[in-house]
mmCIF file of C-alpha atoms and ligand atoms in Angstrom:
data_model
loop_
_atom_site.group_PDB
_atom_site.id
_atom_site.type_symbol
_atom_site.label_atom_id
_atom_site.label_comp_id
_atom_site.label_asym_id
_atom_site.label_seq_id
_atom_site.Cartn_x
_atom_site.Cartn_y
_atom_site.Cartn_z
ATOM 1 C CA MET A 870 35.918 30.781 -25.704
ATOM 2 C CA ARG A 871 37.494 29.925 -22.241
ATOM 3 C CA ALA A 872 34.928 31.496 -20.325
ATOM 4 C CA PRO A 873 32.041 29.280 -21.681
ATOM 5 C CA ARG A 874 34.497 26.214 -20.973
ATOM 6 C CA LEU A 875 35.052 27.303 -17.664
ATOM 7 C CA ALA A 876 31.123 27.713 -16.980
ATOM 8 C CA ILE A 877 30.509 24.109 -18.782
ATOM 9 C CA ALA A 878 33.120 22.695 -16.278
ATOM 10 C CA LEU A 879 31.595 24.513 -13.279
ATOM 11 C CA THR A 880 27.961 23.026 -14.569
ATOM 12 C CA ALA A 881 29.515 19.449 -14.597
ATOM 13 C CA VAL A 882 30.970 19.635 -10.969
ATOM 14 C CA ALA A 883 27.655 20.817 -9.901
ATOM 15 C CA ALA A 884 25.750 18.137 -11.704
ATOM 16 C CA LEU A 885 28.040 15.759 -9.807
ATOM 17 C CA THR A 886 27.772 17.123 -6.453
ATOM 18 C CA LEU A 887 23.767 17.029 -6.968
ATOM 19 C CA GLY A 888 24.124 13.632 -8.473
ATOM 20 C CA ALA A 889 25.931 12.545 -5.375
ATOM 21 C CA CYS A 890 22.940 13.872 -3.250
ATOM 22 C CA ALA A 891 20.222 12.138 -5.306
ATOM 23 C CA GLY A 892 18.787 9.475 -3.661
ATOM 24 C CA GLY A 893 18.358 11.286 -0.455
ATOM 25 C CA GLY A 894 14.919 11.893 -1.038
ATOM 26 C CA ASP A 895 15.115 15.697 -1.696
ATOM 27 C CA GLU A 896 14.957 15.463 -5.233
ATOM 28 C CA PRO A 897 12.494 12.844 -6.359
ATOM 29 C CA GLU A 898 12.107 13.714 -10.021
ATOM 30 C CA GLU A 899 15.939 13.115 -10.527
ATOM 31 C CA THR A 900 15.311 9.332 -9.749
ATOM 32 C CA ALA A 901 11.602 8.491 -10.574
ATOM 33 C CA GLY A 902 11.389 5.784 -13.198
ATOM 34 C CA ALA A 903 14.986 5.260 -13.967
ATOM 35 C CA GLY A 904 14.187 1.410 -14.382
ATOM 36 C CA GLY A 905 10.652 1.904 -15.604
ATOM 37 C CA ALA A 906 9.963 -1.188 -17.851
ATOM 38 C CA ALA A 907 7.297 -0.403 -20.248
ATOM 39 C CA THR A 908 5.012 2.769 -21.128
ATOM 40 C CA GLY A 909 1.067 2.792 -21.490
ATOM 41 C CA ASP A 910 1.123 2.241 -25.114
ATOM 42 C CA GLU A 911 2.426 -1.185 -24.890
ATOM 43 C CA THR A 912 -1.145 -2.592 -24.359
ATOM 44 C CA ALA A 913 -1.803 -5.771 -26.383
ATOM 45 C CA GLY A 914 1.071 -8.510 -25.657
ATOM 46 C CA ALA A 915 3.351 -6.340 -23.775
ATOM 47 C CA GLU A 916 6.816 -7.530 -23.888
ATOM 48 C CA GLY A 917 9.126 -7.962 -20.845
ATOM 49 C CA THR A 918 8.366 -8.133 -17.251
ATOM 50 C CA LEU A 919 6.031 -6.062 -15.104
ATOM 51 C CA ARG A 920 7.717 -5.521 -11.575
ATOM 52 C CA ILE A 921 4.663 -5.315 -8.854
ATOM 53 C CA GLY A 922 4.941 -4.247 -5.633
ATOM 54 C CA ILE A 923 2.978 -6.263 -3.011
ATOM 55 C CA LYS A 924 2.783 -7.308 0.550
ATOM 56 C CA PHE A 925 4.192 -10.632 1.189
ATOM 57 C CA ASP A 926 2.769 -10.844 4.902
ATOM 58 C CA GLN A 927 -0.820 -9.698 4.706
ATOM 59 C CA PRO A 928 -3.067 -12.738 4.436
ATOM 60 C CA GLY A 929 -5.961 -12.035 2.179
ATOM 61 C CA LEU A 930 -4.397 -9.124 0.425
ATOM 62 C CA GLY A 931 -0.626 -9.784 -0.482
ATOM 63 C CA TYR A 932 0.684 -13.072 0.575
ATOM 64 C CA GLN A 933 3.656 -14.928 -0.270
ATOM 65 C CA ASP A 934 3.354 -18.995 0.229
ATOM 66 C CA GLY A 935 6.336 -20.512 -1.283
ATOM 67 C CA SER A 936 6.084 -19.462 -4.769
ATOM 68 C CA ASP A 937 2.609 -18.393 -4.778
ATOM 69 C CA TYR A 938 1.208 -15.109 -4.386
ATOM 70 C CA THR A 939 -2.291 -14.617 -3.383
ATOM 71 C CA GLY A 940 -4.834 -12.113 -1.886
ATOM 72 C CA PHE A 941 -7.225 -9.128 -3.157
ATOM 73 C CA ASP A 942 -3.985 -6.848 -4.198
ATOM 74 C CA VAL A 943 -2.602 -9.597 -6.089
ATOM 75 C CA ALA A 944 -5.644 -10.426 -8.144
ATOM 76 C CA VAL A 945 -6.370 -6.961 -8.789
ATOM 77 C CA ALA A 946 -2.884 -6.499 -9.816
ATOM 78 C CA THR A 947 -2.974 -9.403 -11.934
ATOM 79 C CA TYR A 948 -6.352 -8.338 -13.791
ATOM 80 C CA VAL A 949 -4.802 -4.929 -14.496
ATOM 81 C CA ALA A 950 -1.683 -6.420 -15.759
ATOM 82 C CA ASP A 951 -3.677 -8.462 -18.156
ATOM 83 C CA LYS A 952 -5.581 -5.680 -19.426
ATOM 84 C CA LEU A 953 -1.938 -3.650 -19.898
ATOM 85 C CA GLY A 954 -0.826 -6.998 -22.039
ATOM 86 C CA TYR A 955 1.269 -8.759 -19.493
ATOM 87 C CA GLY A 956 0.343 -12.376 -18.671
ATOM 88 C CA GLU A 957 0.554 -13.679 -15.339
ATOM 89 C CA GLU A 958 4.120 -15.110 -16.241
ATOM 90 C CA GLN A 959 5.346 -11.649 -16.938
ATOM 91 C CA ILE A 960 4.662 -10.347 -13.488
ATOM 92 C CA GLU A 961 7.500 -10.266 -11.306
ATOM 93 C CA TRP A 962 6.243 -9.795 -7.586
ATOM 94 C CA VAL A 963 8.408 -7.981 -5.458
ATOM 95 C CA GLN A 964 7.783 -7.097 -1.495
ATOM 96 C CA ALA A 965 7.013 -3.613 -0.747
ATOM 97 C CA PRO A 966 6.795 -3.021 2.884
ATOM 98 C CA SER A 967 5.061 0.010 4.031
ATOM 99 C CA ALA A 968 7.922 2.159 4.932
ATOM 100 C CA GLN A 969 9.950 1.544 1.391
ATOM 101 C CA ARG A 970 6.852 2.102 -1.217
ATOM 102 C CA GLU A 971 7.777 5.783 -2.148
ATOM 103 C CA THR A 972 11.480 5.036 -2.544
ATOM 104 C CA MET A 973 10.967 1.936 -4.586
ATOM 105 C CA LEU A 974 8.730 3.810 -7.005
ATOM 106 C CA GLN A 975 11.124 6.560 -6.964
ATOM 107 C CA ASN A 976 14.269 4.597 -7.596
ATOM 108 C CA GLY A 977 12.386 2.620 -10.350
ATOM 109 C CA GLN A 978 12.618 -0.783 -8.449
ATOM 110 C CA VAL A 979 8.870 -1.404 -9.357
ATOM 111 C CA ASP A 980 6.714 -0.229 -12.141
ATOM 112 C CA MET A 981 3.630 -0.367 -9.794
ATOM 113 C CA ILE A 982 2.583 -0.859 -6.431
ATOM 114 C CA PHE A 983 -0.678 -2.816 -5.043
ATOM 115 C CA ALA A 984 0.035 -3.169 -1.231
ATOM 116 C CA THR A 985 -2.882 -1.540 0.976
ATOM 117 C CA TYR A 986 -1.248 1.574 -0.424
ATOM 118 C CA SER A 987 -3.524 4.631 0.882
ATOM 119 C CA ILE A 988 -3.721 7.650 -1.530
ATOM 120 C CA THR A 989 -2.500 10.876 0.654
ATOM 121 C CA ASP A 990 -1.410 14.317 -0.591
ATOM 122 C CA LYS A 991 1.774 13.920 1.258
ATOM 123 C CA ARG A 992 2.459 10.735 -0.752
ATOM 124 C CA LYS A 993 1.420 12.445 -4.008
ATOM 125 C CA GLU A 994 4.327 14.981 -3.577
ATOM 126 C CA VAL A 995 6.626 12.062 -4.296
ATOM 127 C CA VAL A 996 4.696 9.417 -6.305
ATOM 128 C CA ALA A 997 1.498 9.296 -8.556
ATOM 129 C CA PHE A 998 -1.509 7.174 -7.961
ATOM 130 C CA ALA A 999 -4.262 5.428 -10.015
ATOM 131 C CA GLY A 1000 -7.597 4.494 -8.375
ATOM 132 C CA PRO A 1001 -8.681 3.740 -5.809
ATOM 133 C CA TYR A 1002 -9.971 0.152 -6.102
ATOM 134 C CA PHE A 1003 -10.851 -0.167 -2.445
ATOM 135 C CA VAL A 1004 -11.719 1.926 0.653
ATOM 136 C CA ALA A 1005 -10.833 0.459 3.933
ATOM 137 C CA GLY A 1006 -10.720 2.101 7.502
ATOM 138 C CA GLN A 1007 -8.249 2.353 10.236
ATOM 139 C CA ASP A 1008 -9.352 -0.029 13.223
ATOM 140 C CA LEU A 1009 -7.961 -1.874 16.083
ATOM 141 C CA LEU A 1010 -7.071 -5.469 17.003
ATOM 142 C CA VAL A 1011 -7.148 -6.456 20.543
ATOM 143 C CA ALA A 1012 -7.057 -9.638 22.670
ATOM 144 C CA ALA A 1013 -10.472 -11.617 22.419
ATOM 145 C CA ASP A 1014 -10.826 -11.422 26.011
ATOM 146 C CA ASP A 1015 -10.354 -7.488 26.386
ATOM 147 C CA ASP A 1016 -13.229 -5.220 26.646
ATOM 148 C CA SER A 1017 -11.767 -2.541 27.400
ATOM 149 C CA ILE A 1018 -11.252 -1.126 24.206
ATOM 150 C CA SER A 1019 -13.875 -0.364 21.964
ATOM 151 C CA GLY A 1020 -12.651 2.631 19.777
ATOM 152 C CA PRO A 1021 -9.869 5.264 19.604
ATOM 153 C CA GLU A 1022 -11.323 6.904 22.483
ATOM 154 C CA ASP A 1023 -10.349 4.023 24.827
ATOM 155 C CA LEU A 1024 -6.478 4.317 23.902
ATOM 156 C CA GLU A 1025 -5.507 6.409 26.839
ATOM 157 C CA GLY A 1026 -2.663 4.473 28.977
ATOM 158 C CA LYS A 1027 -2.708 1.646 26.100
ATOM 159 C CA ASN A 1028 0.451 0.239 24.140
ATOM 160 C CA LEU A 1029 -0.172 0.086 20.651
ATOM 161 C CA CYS A 1030 1.530 -1.475 17.907
ATOM 162 C CA SER A 1031 1.937 -0.239 14.227
ATOM 163 C CA VAL A 1032 3.894 0.082 11.039
ATOM 164 C CA THR A 1033 6.709 2.355 10.234
ATOM 165 C CA GLY A 1034 5.880 4.545 7.053
ATOM 166 C CA SER A 1035 2.047 3.826 7.609
ATOM 167 C CA THR A 1036 -0.630 6.348 7.612
ATOM 168 C CA SER A 1037 -1.622 4.342 10.715
ATOM 169 C CA ALA A 1038 1.076 4.726 12.862
ATOM 170 C CA GLN A 1039 0.998 8.657 11.573
ATOM 171 C CA ARG A 1040 -2.277 9.162 12.642
ATOM 172 C CA ILE A 1041 -1.628 7.690 16.159
ATOM 173 C CA LYS A 1042 1.288 10.089 16.298
ATOM 174 C CA ASP A 1043 -1.108 13.025 15.146
ATOM 175 C CA GLU A 1044 -3.668 12.420 16.950
ATOM 176 C CA TYR A 1045 -3.520 9.693 19.779
ATOM 177 C CA ALA A 1046 -0.347 10.594 20.975
ATOM 178 C CA ALA A 1047 -1.376 11.671 24.410
ATOM 179 C CA GLY A 1048 -1.328 8.833 26.992
ATOM 180 C CA THR A 1049 -0.530 6.299 24.432
ATOM 181 C CA GLU A 1050 3.043 4.496 23.490
ATOM 182 C CA LEU A 1051 3.563 3.190 20.085
ATOM 183 C CA LEU A 1052 5.712 0.181 19.188
ATOM 184 C CA GLU A 1053 6.725 0.629 15.182
ATOM 185 C CA GLN A 1054 7.417 -2.795 13.666
ATOM 186 C CA PRO A 1055 8.147 -3.281 9.872
ATOM 187 C CA GLY A 1056 4.984 -5.308 9.266
ATOM 188 C CA TYR A 1057 1.808 -6.301 10.635
ATOM 189 C CA ALA A 1058 2.256 -9.650 11.564
ATOM 190 C CA GLU A 1059 5.252 -8.650 13.936
ATOM 191 C CA CYS A 1060 2.441 -6.624 15.624
ATOM 192 C CA VAL A 1061 0.531 -9.118 16.145
ATOM 193 C CA THR A 1062 3.025 -11.339 17.525
ATOM 194 C CA ALA A 1063 3.585 -8.506 20.103
ATOM 195 C CA LEU A 1064 -0.127 -8.497 20.926
ATOM 196 C CA VAL A 1065 -0.389 -12.377 21.431
ATOM 197 C CA ALA A 1066 2.476 -12.202 23.420
ATOM 198 C CA GLY A 1067 1.065 -9.452 25.606
ATOM 199 C CA THR A 1068 3.714 -6.787 25.022
ATOM 200 C CA VAL A 1069 1.091 -4.353 23.479
ATOM 201 C CA ASP A 1070 -2.546 -3.876 24.000
ATOM 202 C CA ALA A 1071 -3.458 -3.246 20.661
ATOM 203 C CA VAL A 1072 -2.517 -3.495 16.786
ATOM 204 C CA THR A 1073 -3.624 -0.623 14.628
ATOM 205 C CA THR A 1074 -4.130 -0.466 11.037
ATOM 206 C CA ASP A 1075 -6.789 -0.824 8.251
ATOM 207 C CA ASP A 1076 -9.593 -3.032 9.082
ATOM 208 C CA ILE A 1077 -9.376 -5.252 6.235
ATOM 209 C CA ILE A 1078 -5.606 -6.150 6.939
ATOM 210 C CA LEU A 1079 -6.590 -6.925 10.876
ATOM 211 C CA ALA A 1080 -9.391 -9.197 9.779
ATOM 212 C CA GLY A 1081 -6.765 -11.041 7.580
ATOM 213 C CA LEU A 1082 -4.487 -11.265 10.086
ATOM 214 C CA ALA A 1083 -7.185 -12.424 12.975
ATOM 215 C CA SER A 1084 -8.252 -15.180 10.838
ATOM 216 C CA VAL A 1085 -5.212 -17.100 10.356
ATOM 217 C CA ALA A 1086 -5.161 -20.424 12.368
ATOM 218 C CA ALA A 1087 -2.372 -19.277 14.701
ATOM 219 C CA ASN A 1088 -4.241 -16.305 15.722
ATOM 220 C CA GLU A 1089 -7.801 -17.862 15.711
ATOM 221 C CA GLY A 1090 -9.717 -17.386 18.987
ATOM 222 C CA LYS A 1091 -6.738 -15.203 20.491
ATOM 223 C CA VAL A 1092 -7.446 -11.649 18.958
ATOM 224 C CA LYS A 1093 -10.739 -9.923 17.665
ATOM 225 C CA VAL A 1094 -11.217 -6.545 15.504
ATOM 226 C CA VAL A 1095 -12.874 -4.122 17.379
ATOM 227 C CA GLY A 1096 -15.065 -2.793 14.146
ATOM 228 C CA ASN A 1097 -15.091 0.634 14.730
ATOM 229 C CA PRO A 1098 -13.184 2.393 11.938
ATOM 230 C CA PHE A 1099 -11.828 5.941 12.299
ATOM 231 C CA SER A 1100 -10.599 6.749 9.072
ATOM 232 C CA GLU A 1101 -11.177 6.410 5.223
ATOM 233 C CA GLU A 1102 -7.965 4.582 3.512
ATOM 234 C CA ASN A 1103 -8.685 4.724 -0.304
ATOM 235 C CA TYR A 1104 -6.092 2.258 -1.769
ATOM 236 C CA GLY A 1105 -4.353 3.382 -4.828
ATOM 237 C CA VAL A 1106 -2.252 1.904 -7.370
ATOM 238 C CA GLY A 1107 1.408 3.463 -6.626
ATOM 239 C CA LEU A 1108 3.231 4.757 -9.724
ATOM 240 C CA ALA A 1109 6.245 6.638 -10.413
ATOM 241 C CA LYS A 1110 5.520 10.411 -11.180
ATOM 242 C CA ASP A 1111 6.653 10.073 -14.682
ATOM 243 C CA SER A 1112 4.871 6.725 -15.478
ATOM 244 C CA ASP A 1113 2.816 6.719 -18.355
ATOM 245 C CA PHE A 1114 0.163 3.625 -16.723
ATOM 246 C CA CYS A 1115 -2.415 5.667 -14.925
ATOM 247 C CA GLU A 1116 -5.251 6.009 -17.567
ATOM 248 C CA ASP A 1117 -4.835 2.357 -18.399
ATOM 249 C CA VAL A 1118 -4.973 1.443 -14.859
ATOM 250 C CA ASN A 1119 -7.807 3.442 -14.059
ATOM 251 C CA ALA A 1120 -9.526 1.851 -17.389
ATOM 252 C CA ALA A 1121 -8.746 -1.567 -16.071
ATOM 253 C CA ILE A 1122 -9.985 -0.994 -12.410
ATOM 254 C CA THR A 1123 -13.219 0.330 -13.646
ATOM 255 C CA GLU A 1124 -13.693 -2.544 -15.962
ATOM 256 C CA MET A 1125 -13.016 -4.898 -13.157
ATOM 257 C CA ILE A 1126 -15.723 -3.243 -11.237
ATOM 258 C CA GLU A 1127 -18.283 -3.473 -14.180
ATOM 259 C CA ASP A 1128 -17.499 -7.025 -15.019
ATOM 260 C CA GLY A 1129 -18.199 -8.400 -11.651
ATOM 261 C CA SER A 1130 -14.409 -9.789 -11.080
ATOM 262 C CA TRP A 1131 -13.624 -7.044 -8.397
ATOM 263 C CA GLN A 1132 -16.560 -8.572 -6.235
ATOM 264 C CA SER A 1133 -15.699 -12.142 -6.854
ATOM 265 C CA ALA A 1134 -11.696 -11.218 -6.126
ATOM 266 C CA LEU A 1135 -13.009 -9.788 -2.751
ATOM 267 C CA ASP A 1136 -15.265 -12.633 -1.811
ATOM 268 C CA ASP A 1137 -12.572 -15.193 -2.752
ATOM 269 C CA ASN A 1138 -9.669 -13.585 -0.504
ATOM 270 C CA VAL A 1139 -11.326 -11.729 2.037
ATOM 271 C CA GLY A 1140 -14.616 -13.288 2.524
ATOM 272 C CA ALA A 1141 -13.527 -15.977 4.683
ATOM 273 C CA SER A 1142 -12.230 -13.723 7.239
ATOM 274 C CA GLY A 1143 -15.767 -12.331 7.784
ATOM 275 C CA TYR A 1144 -14.931 -8.921 6.933
ATOM 276 C CA GLN A 1145 -17.573 -6.700 5.488
ATOM 277 C CA PRO A 1146 -16.673 -3.660 3.425
ATOM 278 C CA ASN A 1147 -18.148 -0.459 3.851
ATOM 279 C CA GLU A 1148 -20.658 -0.641 1.319
ATOM 280 C CA GLU A 1149 -21.370 3.232 1.217
ATOM 281 C CA LEU A 1150 -17.719 3.401 -0.028
ATOM 282 C CA ASN A 1151 -17.119 0.469 -2.028
ATOM 283 C CA PRO A 1152 -16.743 -0.184 -4.893
ATOM 284 C CA PRO A 1153 -15.201 3.312 -5.376
ATOM 285 C CA THR A 1154 -14.891 5.430 -8.339
ATOM 286 C CA VAL A 1155 -11.482 5.967 -9.768
ATOM 287 C CA GLU A 1156 -9.895 9.335 -9.531
ATOM 288 C CA ALA A 1157 -8.666 11.299 -12.614
ATOM 289 C CA CYS A 1158 -4.984 11.064 -13.188
ATOM 290 C CA ALA A 1159 -3.196 13.906 -12.260
HETATM 291 N N1 LIG B 1116 -3.379 1.948 4.160
HETATM 292 C C1 LIG B 1116 -2.133 2.254 4.949
HETATM 293 C C2 LIG B 1116 -1.139 2.979 4.516
HETATM 294 O O1 LIG B 1116 -1.063 2.955 3.228
HETATM 295 C C3 LIG B 1116 -1.996 1.327 6.126
HETATM 296 C C4 LIG B 1116 -1.586 0.029 5.430
HETATM 297 C C5 LIG B 1116 -0.180 -0.257 4.926
HETATM 298 O O2 LIG B 1116 0.892 0.074 5.749
HETATM 299 O O3 LIG B 1116 -0.096 -0.713 4.021
HETATM 300 O O4 LIG B 1116 -0.103 3.293 5.065
#
């Protein structure tokens, strides 16, 4: 009987040692969904709170104004939550900056994320996605009087700003690193401040985000969106790998598109910025859940 007992003791030590490493990002499965609030079968009149990660600083998409939350991401999330049985008063909005989204899902800090969150194979290694519910494209924001940049081919010798943990910053590092400097900030609003101050020549991220930032009163007339998108960003609903929500979220997104609510949410939140979605790619068709 001694040997098995020793084996158990050693296993316990090994488990503790492994536990101490969890959270380092090496073993996402260990932590994913730890605090998950609900499962997908709680559809009508679900109890408790649904914690939804959004941006707080992207006008027209995810924006906090006192105790009000507005934007297209917020509208889609609210519609989806309702179909899952969660009324607006049951939603807890949580700020989900670009660089923290995967970790927040893996640690169970949120149940889902609607935050201009592109579906990528790399992110799919650690989190799951429902959707897509919108397709944007990476673009450039420059000073209103700057005619030297009309697309990514004009970036040589330019200083750029983007956000840590975004596909936008990654694409600059992967494809346009030669001859460019990249300043990374926690959010796009900080990048626009740097552009207006003349610290950088351009801000780069998705066109729909840039259009919203360009249209706020403080920036009007000072900056312009170049309008030459150079990627396809499929906005997904971020979920923990072990989440049960995917099928229900996809059904809700499909219904939102079919009943006209998707179009009105887009018009109401993004229309005023003058942004024109790519009509060949929108509205998208949801992908099958993994
Ligand atoms: N859609 C891109 C991404 O998911 C850029 C926008 C963002 O940072 O939220 O990284």
